[in-house]
């Protein structure tokens, strides 16, 4: 079959060897120069430091574990300088949390003209080196975007299938973590790849699994269950399984990578699965011993531990260039800022409000049961699990399974609470959410990091369609929360509503909460009673009505303050119940502002809160002059802070003011 003529934008094979090297002996007895894994770790530590200084979170444990494998594979892929490496290999990194290690290796090679200085902008809005690999911003370095664990394996399956159909002589290599192996789509590919290969439908395929019994929140076996039976089943599924017990021994790993590729190319109808025992956070004792393997970068901004951290990686032989880089970072530490006196209202994440409400409900004897998929520390429900250790289960990195499990719990009379990042809930969990309603099995969803609030992780983690994906599901109420006091009140009411409706023999709605990542005031007005289903009038005016929710509430209030200085009076309404429009409140407000309306949201314009609000008002005869500020059909990208993305996409205070004045 002849494919479409599409340019492959991946950068060419680097002509030079890495700046910092190690040497390994290949199976044929020859020596091969590879990128030094210690330098990879050192560069990751330094590039992460710049991102943390900017306000971003970063990954450490994953790239530290993968360093030897990645060094070997890049040396193999880049060995033939006479042709493009991507004509011989498809390289897919499913472990997006280890992408910064790949950036580091490639900067060491000068791949795509990357330099060490480029690493300083990692995760910034100015860089294509995003938190996870993104092909829409970095087509020279990323063929398939990554981030959501498990998606890369079936996509790699498609590449190998296409190569066979087209007649390309190319081998597919896919890197995967043991946590990613818990995902349902991964397990489907575990069966499909050898099944299709046995029928002669696949080109050579090598799957490399980093097995260190560790996920974000802790040890996989301790938190969830052992993955050993899953890996033991790979042979029965039809894989040629190769075990490497020393996954951070460069020489051993290199020979195993060579063997795996050779055997896959020799017998393409039997794909190769290499299970590599690694240590997450390898190279630094404290992260090696941490339950999470130092998943997140353990150092703070301008941390005095930076140079000792490097020295431990290099066993007290740190290259002077990297030591000087670290010294430059530490010397640039600014003087402490004076504490802000702008507000006396405490700031915290939205997350704690949900756990506080769940704890109070459980203390009253209500059957609240938490089902997590590894992210409970990020979503905020961890405090509930600590308080009630018998009232939760962690099913591992498996969002679809989590929500389906909750359906069964709900049918048996429990009040299940599921949690994950919004992006994973609305994608991997969307069909189970639909089936939840279809089965009259209501649940509560705590879906954090919505919109651009997950700034640093990049587009793959930024849920900009969360309302479009869920608001139209029957028997679902969507609530976009802006502060912890709001979260606590609405969570309490959601639990009580499910209890009262079900015990009365009525069908209860599932309640899906969407909220951000950053700190916000714990309340915007102390006198609010958070009546269920009602919008909150935070400020009354006479010239224009601004309607918003979630993390943009403060921006709307700030814009109203500035408008007042310009002689304009704005009503500001927080509209958390996006798909249950409070017509009474909005009709009243718009009558006082001559129908002038500005909607503002951290969501796509299509299918968002604004579109639902305007449609409801228009079909109920309300005359409007409206401007809508939202994401206008774009993917996001990494940035240190969400504010940078709000400015880029037209959601800043200045954009709000401009929209109000234009009506």
XYZ file of C-alpha atoms in Angstrom:
663
model
C 0.000 0.000 0.000
C 1.276 3.458 -0.899
C 0.908 5.979 1.947
C 0.293 9.701 1.725
C 3.376 11.818 1.144
C 3.883 13.281 4.625
C 7.124 14.861 5.758
C 8.668 13.299 8.847
C 9.814 16.308 10.869
C 12.032 14.399 13.295
C 15.556 15.812 13.468
C 18.333 13.992 11.643
C 20.881 11.642 13.148
C 23.489 13.700 15.040
C 26.871 13.591 13.344
C 28.846 13.970 16.548
C 29.284 11.739 19.552
C 27.980 13.017 22.904
C 29.971 15.689 24.738
C 30.086 13.516 27.854
C 30.481 9.823 27.110
C 30.788 6.320 28.434
C 32.011 3.322 26.463
C 30.381 -0.105 26.306
C 31.348 -3.329 24.573
C 28.802 -4.594 22.060
C 27.853 -8.215 21.536
C 30.115 -8.404 18.477
C 33.107 -7.347 20.589
C 33.345 -3.795 19.257
C 33.254 -0.748 21.479
C 30.416 1.781 21.279
C 30.367 5.316 22.647
C 27.152 6.224 24.495
C 25.907 9.250 26.389
C 27.012 9.090 30.013
C 24.018 8.200 32.235
C 25.448 10.119 35.175
C 25.538 13.255 33.063
C 21.931 12.616 32.074
C 20.992 12.585 35.749
C 23.097 15.650 36.450
C 21.495 17.592 33.611
C 18.024 16.550 34.789
C 18.842 17.832 38.274
C 19.970 21.192 36.862
C 17.196 21.702 34.321
C 14.647 20.790 36.994
C 16.156 23.420 39.281
C 15.436 26.147 36.727
C 11.849 24.964 36.371
C 11.334 24.851 40.139
C 12.700 28.375 40.438
C 10.068 29.404 37.891
C 7.335 27.797 39.990
C 6.919 24.448 38.242
C 7.001 20.913 39.599
C 9.282 18.377 37.881
C 10.083 14.668 37.647
C 13.277 13.092 38.927
C 12.792 9.421 39.791
C 11.650 8.249 36.345
C 14.454 9.740 34.236
C 16.966 8.572 36.840
C 15.688 4.998 36.468
C 15.624 5.072 32.652
C 19.046 6.689 32.138
C 21.030 3.556 31.235
C 18.326 2.198 28.930
C 17.924 5.520 27.174
C 21.692 5.953 26.731
C 22.032 2.525 25.164
C 19.017 2.910 22.877
C 20.083 6.315 21.594
C 23.564 5.014 20.829
C 22.055 2.111 18.896
C 19.595 4.341 17.017
C 22.236 6.994 16.227
C 25.026 4.521 15.350
C 24.662 4.734 11.565
C 25.538 8.352 10.747
C 24.899 7.831 7.034
C 21.097 7.864 7.229
C 18.207 9.169 9.244
C 17.761 7.157 12.414
C 13.974 7.325 12.089
C 14.094 5.407 8.810
C 15.369 2.426 10.799
C 13.557 2.890 14.109
C 10.297 4.142 15.545
C 11.020 5.378 19.053
C 8.042 5.769 21.388
C 8.397 6.882 24.992
C 5.223 6.026 26.883
C 6.851 7.093 30.157
C 6.305 10.811 29.646
C 7.495 11.538 33.183
C 10.958 10.477 31.980
C 10.969 12.749 28.913
C 13.314 15.239 30.574
C 15.936 12.497 30.648
C 15.591 12.166 26.883
C 15.963 15.927 26.476
C 19.157 15.712 28.530
C 20.630 12.885 26.441
C 19.823 14.666 23.206
C 21.318 17.948 24.396
C 24.466 15.945 25.194
C 24.489 14.815 21.544
C 23.544 18.226 20.157
C 20.527 16.516 18.565
C 18.297 19.057 16.792
C 20.927 21.663 17.732
C 19.893 21.352 21.385
C 22.356 22.839 23.844
C 22.703 22.710 27.601
C 21.468 26.318 27.643
C 18.213 25.131 26.045
C 17.663 22.870 29.051
C 17.494 25.955 31.276
C 14.089 26.785 29.761
C 12.616 23.332 30.418
C 8.886 23.541 31.173
C 8.805 27.282 30.468
C 6.341 28.892 28.068
C 9.327 29.879 25.921
C 10.506 26.298 25.319
C 9.438 23.336 23.240
C 10.953 21.124 25.935
C 7.616 20.596 27.640
C 6.824 18.686 30.832
C 5.860 15.637 28.778
C 6.734 15.067 25.138
C 4.488 17.025 22.754
C 4.726 16.561 19.002
C 2.614 19.629 18.224
C 5.319 21.874 19.713
C 8.394 19.693 19.252
C 7.933 17.632 16.058
C 11.721 17.493 15.689
C 12.030 15.471 18.888
C 8.680 13.820 19.574
C 6.872 11.615 17.065
C 3.978 10.607 19.322
C 2.958 12.870 22.200
C 3.036 11.278 25.645
C 1.870 11.929 29.190
C -1.216 9.787 29.907
C 0.379 6.475 30.829
C -0.334 3.457 28.653
C -1.405 5.277 25.501
C 1.977 4.950 23.854
C 1.948 1.153 23.606
C -1.137 0.774 21.364
C 0.039 3.787 19.344
C 3.391 2.086 18.850
C 1.413 -0.995 17.802
C -0.121 1.134 15.068
C 3.297 2.266 13.857
C 4.574 -1.301 13.549
C 1.357 -2.376 11.843
C 1.634 0.500 9.355
C 5.274 -0.295 8.603
C 4.272 -3.858 7.738
C 1.408 -2.680 5.516
C 3.589 -0.134 3.719
C 6.652 -2.358 3.476
C 9.069 -0.279 5.548
C 12.144 -1.964 7.007
C 11.788 -0.437 10.446
C 11.820 -1.652 14.059
C 9.567 -0.133 16.706
C 10.964 0.447 20.191
C 8.602 1.430 23.002
C 9.597 2.409 26.541
C 7.057 1.713 29.282
C 6.961 1.882 33.087
C 5.510 -0.760 35.378
C 2.921 1.797 36.502
C 1.922 2.387 32.896
C 1.501 -1.368 32.555
C -1.508 -1.145 34.896
C -3.599 0.782 32.370
C -6.332 -1.076 30.513
C -5.293 0.118 27.050
C -1.786 -1.162 27.755
C -3.082 -4.601 28.616
C -5.160 -4.652 25.428
C -1.979 -3.980 23.456
C -0.122 -6.644 25.464
C -2.487 -9.147 23.840
C -2.936 -7.537 20.430
C 0.719 -6.995 19.526
C 1.837 -10.653 19.751
C -1.513 -11.782 18.374
C -1.184 -9.662 15.241
C 2.529 -10.428 14.956
C 1.825 -14.166 14.956
C -0.291 -13.596 11.847
C 2.536 -11.751 10.099
C 0.883 -8.355 10.428
C 3.580 -6.541 12.439
C 7.086 -5.296 11.853
C 9.712 -6.045 14.523
C 8.587 -4.746 17.904
C 10.555 -4.292 21.123
C 8.745 -3.346 24.337
C 10.987 -2.302 27.224
C 9.395 -2.178 30.688
C 11.112 -0.444 33.596
C 10.127 -2.527 36.623
C 10.853 -0.888 39.964
C 7.571 -1.532 41.809
C 6.998 2.215 42.126
C 4.346 4.702 41.087
C 3.738 8.336 41.982
C 2.210 7.730 45.405
C 4.406 4.834 46.546
C 5.257 1.172 46.025
C 2.873 -0.548 43.641
C 2.602 -3.827 45.533
C 2.096 -2.148 48.910
C -0.474 0.376 47.676
C -2.318 -1.762 45.136
C -1.151 -5.234 44.101
C 1.838 -6.999 42.586
C 2.482 -6.602 38.871
C 4.551 -9.799 38.766
C 1.650 -12.016 37.581
C 0.979 -9.585 34.737
C 4.604 -9.714 33.635
C 4.734 -13.493 34.037
C 1.754 -13.734 31.668
C 3.600 -12.013 28.819
C 5.158 -15.290 27.611
C 1.762 -16.969 27.475
C 0.435 -14.022 25.441
C 3.097 -14.692 22.821
C 5.962 -12.375 23.716
C 9.598 -13.382 23.636
C 10.404 -12.266 27.187
C 13.922 -11.235 28.161
C 14.748 -10.342 31.759
C 17.459 -7.893 32.772
C 18.036 -7.873 36.523
C 20.591 -5.045 36.547
C 18.724 -2.196 34.914
C 21.116 0.497 36.095
C 24.258 -1.350 34.987
C 25.092 0.302 31.666
C 27.083 -2.568 30.182
C 24.513 -5.209 31.095
C 21.630 -3.060 29.875
C 23.319 -2.284 26.573
C 23.910 -5.923 25.704
C 20.313 -6.739 26.644
C 19.007 -3.931 24.402
C 21.149 -5.212 21.537
C 19.914 -8.771 22.033
C 16.281 -7.692 22.169
C 16.487 -5.708 18.929
C 18.380 -8.458 17.133
C 15.891 -11.141 18.167
C 12.896 -8.985 17.197
C 14.407 -8.288 13.781
C 15.282 -11.950 13.294
C 11.747 -13.144 14.091
C 9.208 -10.370 13.527
C 6.249 -12.657 14.221
C 7.298 -12.832 17.879
C 7.687 -9.402 19.501
C 10.218 -8.987 22.289
C 9.367 -7.774 25.787
C 12.320 -6.784 27.950
C 11.525 -6.530 31.658
C 14.271 -4.445 33.211
C 14.702 -4.251 36.972
C 15.534 -0.632 37.722
C 15.742 1.587 40.784
C 13.564 4.669 40.629
C 15.549 7.703 41.713
C 18.809 5.832 41.061
C 21.996 7.710 41.864
C 20.832 9.459 45.040
C 20.328 7.350 48.152
C 17.424 9.355 49.565
C 15.359 9.050 46.398
C 16.310 5.406 45.863
C 14.921 4.673 49.332
C 11.844 6.891 49.055
C 8.547 5.023 48.681
C 7.814 7.049 45.529
C 11.346 6.728 44.210
C 11.654 10.494 44.250
C 8.954 10.729 41.571
C 8.967 14.480 42.008
C 12.207 16.455 42.019
C 13.174 16.578 45.721
C 15.053 19.887 45.791
C 13.574 23.324 46.398
C 14.405 26.473 44.459
C 17.997 27.635 45.064
C 18.465 24.636 47.333
C 21.845 24.513 49.071
C 21.682 20.748 48.619
C 22.043 21.129 44.825
C 25.826 20.721 44.658
C 25.889 17.801 47.157
C 23.055 16.250 45.097
C 25.235 16.463 41.977
C 28.284 15.208 43.815
C 26.359 12.130 44.963
C 25.247 11.424 41.384
C 28.850 11.697 40.155
C 30.409 10.036 43.199
C 32.304 13.248 44.018
C 33.594 13.647 40.472
C 31.109 16.168 39.073
C 32.191 17.750 35.762
C 33.325 21.309 36.413
C 30.842 22.637 33.843
C 27.930 21.262 35.843
C 29.332 22.412 39.183
C 29.755 25.925 37.792
C 26.208 25.815 36.472
C 24.949 24.887 39.932
C 27.042 27.623 41.544
C 25.581 30.141 39.092
C 22.063 29.075 40.074
C 22.751 29.420 43.778
C 24.463 32.779 43.329
C 21.417 34.141 41.495
C 19.098 33.624 44.475
C 17.144 36.861 44.957
C 16.687 38.615 48.264
C 13.589 37.526 50.219
C 10.429 39.363 49.279
C 8.475 41.255 51.864
C 5.266 39.519 52.889
C 2.267 40.789 50.945
C -0.246 42.803 52.940
C -2.923 42.848 50.239
C -5.296 40.386 51.921
C -5.786 38.734 55.266
C -7.691 35.829 53.720
C -5.759 32.581 53.974
C -4.695 30.995 50.695
C -4.671 27.259 50.108
C -5.521 24.746 47.428
C -9.154 23.871 46.764
C -8.366 20.222 47.543
C -8.526 20.177 51.379
C -12.187 21.157 51.396
C -13.250 17.871 49.849
C -11.373 15.719 52.343
C -12.719 17.739 55.281
C -16.284 17.158 54.125
C -15.706 13.455 53.472
C -14.170 12.978 56.917
C -17.126 14.677 58.612
C -19.582 12.527 56.632
C -17.775 9.317 57.546
C -17.671 10.373 61.197
C -21.464 10.625 61.028
C -21.598 7.032 59.821
C -22.278 7.680 56.148
C -20.837 4.952 53.866
C -18.305 7.124 52.052
C -15.705 5.001 50.259
C -12.763 6.340 48.271
C -11.453 4.633 45.120
C -8.167 6.071 43.869
C -5.846 5.504 40.941
C -2.523 6.715 42.363
C -3.154 10.486 42.502
C -4.895 10.868 45.868
C -2.111 13.077 47.178
C -2.676 15.504 44.322
C -6.473 15.457 44.250
C -6.824 16.056 47.994
C -8.613 12.901 49.171
C -5.469 11.478 50.807
C -6.362 13.076 54.157
C -9.653 11.164 54.168
C -7.832 7.905 53.418
C -5.448 8.557 56.291
C -8.329 9.244 58.654
C -10.322 6.207 57.483
C -7.804 3.606 56.237
C -10.515 0.961 55.838
C -12.625 3.219 53.632
C -10.503 3.255 50.497
C -8.770 1.206 47.848
C -6.070 2.189 45.351
C -6.631 0.211 42.151
C -3.343 1.379 40.640
C -2.882 3.522 37.553
C -6.194 2.537 35.992
C -8.773 5.318 35.730
C -11.376 3.353 33.790
C -11.155 0.516 36.289
C -11.462 2.981 39.169
C -14.748 4.453 37.925
C -16.170 1.074 36.931
C -15.299 -0.239 40.399
C -17.199 2.676 41.910
C -20.279 1.685 39.907
C -20.341 -1.665 41.711
C -19.824 -0.016 45.079
C -22.653 2.415 44.394
C -25.066 -0.336 43.387
C -24.403 -2.000 46.737
C -25.328 1.108 48.671
C -22.018 2.854 49.257
C -21.258 6.474 48.355
C -18.117 6.092 46.238
C -15.686 8.944 45.678
C -13.299 8.608 42.729
C -10.357 10.903 42.068
C -7.762 11.646 39.418
C -6.607 14.488 37.207
C -9.465 15.921 35.166
C -7.780 15.040 31.873
C -7.606 11.343 32.736
C -11.136 11.267 34.146
C -12.823 12.696 31.069
C -10.823 10.587 28.628
C -10.040 7.181 30.075
C -13.036 7.424 32.409
C -15.662 8.864 30.085
C -17.493 5.690 29.077
C -17.586 4.417 32.689
C -19.081 7.770 33.738
C -21.805 7.292 31.144
C -22.400 3.725 32.306
C -22.603 4.960 35.884
C -25.638 7.043 34.988
C -27.099 4.321 32.811
C -26.840 1.882 35.716
C -28.316 4.295 38.299
C -25.042 4.158 40.222
C -24.215 7.704 41.331
C -20.767 8.637 42.539
C -18.725 11.694 43.376
C -15.773 12.591 41.181
C -12.871 14.701 42.425
C -11.098 15.744 39.235
C -8.241 18.133 39.869
C -5.676 19.993 37.742
C -8.424 21.135 35.357
C -7.723 23.488 32.465
C -4.422 25.340 32.418
C -3.972 24.831 36.156
C -1.695 21.903 35.353
C 0.582 24.398 33.663
C 4.003 22.765 33.836
C 2.965 19.251 32.781
C 1.844 20.503 29.372
C -0.989 19.889 26.941
C -1.385 16.162 27.519
C -2.355 16.858 31.146
C -4.392 20.028 30.600
C -8.104 19.202 30.545
C -9.636 21.970 28.462
C -12.737 19.974 27.451
C -13.884 18.692 30.839
C -17.356 20.237 30.672
C -17.815 19.445 26.987
C -17.050 15.797 27.811
C -19.314 15.409 30.844
C -21.978 18.106 31.113
C -24.400 16.419 28.716
C -24.292 13.009 30.422
C -27.765 12.388 31.914
C -27.965 12.453 35.722
C -24.664 14.278 36.118
C -24.107 17.591 37.886
C -20.838 19.350 37.092
C -19.409 21.696 39.728
C -16.375 23.889 39.022
C -14.896 24.855 42.391
C -12.944 28.026 43.108
C -11.949 27.741 46.780
C -11.691 25.300 49.672
C -14.695 26.596 51.621
C -16.865 26.196 48.546
C -15.472 22.695 48.022
C -16.257 21.651 51.601
C -19.838 22.924 51.466
C -20.676 21.443 48.083
C -18.997 18.121 48.907
C -21.073 17.868 52.091
C -24.244 18.616 50.142
C -23.341 16.180 47.350
C -22.976 13.341 49.868
C -26.239 14.242 51.594
C -28.091 14.617 48.282
C -27.044 11.156 47.123
C -28.044 9.649 50.465
C -31.463 11.297 50.637
C -32.377 10.674 46.996
C -31.394 7.015 46.993
C -33.011 6.212 50.326
C -36.210 7.829 49.009
C -36.105 5.544 45.974
C -35.184 8.366 43.602
C -32.426 8.545 41.045
C -29.513 10.650 42.278
C -27.097 12.580 40.111
C -23.413 11.837 40.090
C -21.545 14.988 41.082
C -18.310 15.710 39.237
C -16.100 18.353 40.816
C -13.494 20.095 38.659
C -10.832 22.280 40.241
C -7.299 23.516 39.864
C -3.852 22.966 41.272
C -2.649 26.324 42.545
C -3.459 28.188 45.764
C -6.529 30.412 45.984
C -8.254 32.369 48.784
C -10.145 29.973 51.036
C -13.241 32.090 50.350
C -14.220 35.118 48.253
C -16.956 36.285 50.602
C -17.386 35.094 54.166
C -21.170 35.518 54.119
C -21.877 33.035 51.312
C -24.042 30.036 52.218
C -23.231 28.040 49.063
C -26.812 27.100 48.260
C -26.892 24.035 46.033
C -27.539 24.841 42.388
C -27.266 28.608 42.835
C -24.759 30.979 41.291
C -22.936 33.279 43.717
C -23.169 37.052 43.266
C -19.815 38.183 44.627
C -20.142 41.814 43.638
C -23.012 43.918 42.273
C -22.717 46.564 39.565
C -24.736 48.368 36.925
C -22.708 48.418 33.704
C -21.694 44.835 32.899
C -22.007 41.315 34.316
C -18.896 39.117 34.461
C -19.599 35.406 34.904
C -16.792 33.009 35.704
C -15.873 30.045 37.922
C -12.983 27.988 39.218
C -9.501 29.484 39.229
C -10.502 32.649 37.342
C -12.799 34.090 40.011
C -10.049 36.255 41.490
C -9.145 37.610 38.058
C -12.749 38.658 37.502
C -12.802 40.444 40.853
C -9.483 42.142 40.101
C -10.811 43.306 36.735
C -13.932 44.686 38.419
C -11.748 46.687 40.804
C -9.856 48.195 37.886
C -13.063 48.945 35.975
C -14.333 50.830 39.002
C -11.280 53.085 38.802
C -12.296 53.788 35.194
C -15.848 54.674 36.187
C -17.436 51.343 35.234
C -19.447 49.202 37.642
C -19.318 45.426 37.194
C -21.338 42.600 38.688
C -19.202 39.495 39.271
C -20.905 36.106 39.487
C -19.288 32.792 40.313
C -21.132 30.080 38.359
C -19.954 26.696 39.697
C -22.996 24.706 38.493
C -22.070 24.930 34.838
C -24.658 22.509 33.438
C -27.501 23.500 35.784
C -28.017 27.157 34.848
C -29.458 29.328 37.625
C -31.708 31.409 35.368
C -33.231 33.425 38.199
C -29.902 34.837 39.361
C -28.633 35.591 35.875
C -31.857 37.209 34.656
C -31.849 39.490 37.664
C -28.208 40.489 37.241
C -28.456 41.106 33.503
C -31.569 43.212 33.919
C -29.471 45.585 36.033
C -26.565 45.716 33.543
C -28.546 46.204 30.312
C -27.923 42.632 29.155
C -24.158 43.160 28.882
C -22.410 39.903 29.649
C -18.790 38.721 29.683
C -18.154 35.018 30.287
C -14.725 33.882 31.427
C -13.529 30.316 31.890
C -10.506 28.045 31.878
C -12.022 25.763 29.244
C -12.553 25.522 25.525
C -15.030 28.088 24.185
C -17.035 25.327 22.505
C -18.977 23.247 25.008
C -17.975 25.280 28.025
C -19.772 27.094 30.807
C -20.240 30.228 28.723
C -21.850 28.425 25.816
C -24.268 26.601 28.137
C -25.130 29.838 29.931
C -25.678 31.893 26.790
C -27.780 29.141 25.225
C -29.994 28.892 28.321
C -30.458 32.657 28.479
C -31.155 33.011 24.761
C -33.726 30.211 24.701
C -35.466 31.851 27.656
C -35.844 35.166 25.911
C -33.068 37.132 27.601
C -31.571 39.767 25.303
C -27.793 39.856 25.462
C -24.687 41.601 24.295
C -22.001 39.060 25.072
C -18.241 38.548 24.896
C -16.782 35.165 25.814
C -13.205 34.672 26.982
C -12.032 31.077 26.828
C -9.633 28.794 25.000
C -10.484 29.249 21.353
C -9.676 25.819 19.940
C -6.019 25.521 20.924
C -3.953 22.974 22.801
C -2.011 24.268 25.754
C 1.683 23.857 26.476
C 4.030 23.875 29.417
C 4.469 27.043 31.449
C 5.841 27.640 34.904
C 2.516 29.117 36.075
C -1.061 29.061 34.828
C -1.108 32.876 34.663
C 1.283 32.729 31.711
C -1.171 30.551 29.808
C -4.136 32.716 30.785
C -2.342 35.731 29.301
C -1.389 33.816 26.167
C -4.968 32.640 25.599
C -6.749 35.908 26.351
C -7.989 35.305 29.906
C -5.991 37.862 31.902
C -7.373 40.829 33.845
C -6.527 43.120 30.942
C -8.449 40.925 28.514
C -11.465 40.945 30.854
C -11.380 44.740 31.104
C -11.070 45.083 27.347
C -14.043 42.765 26.793
C -16.180 44.683 29.286
C -15.369 48.060 27.757
C -16.114 46.782 24.235
C -19.801 46.085 25.020
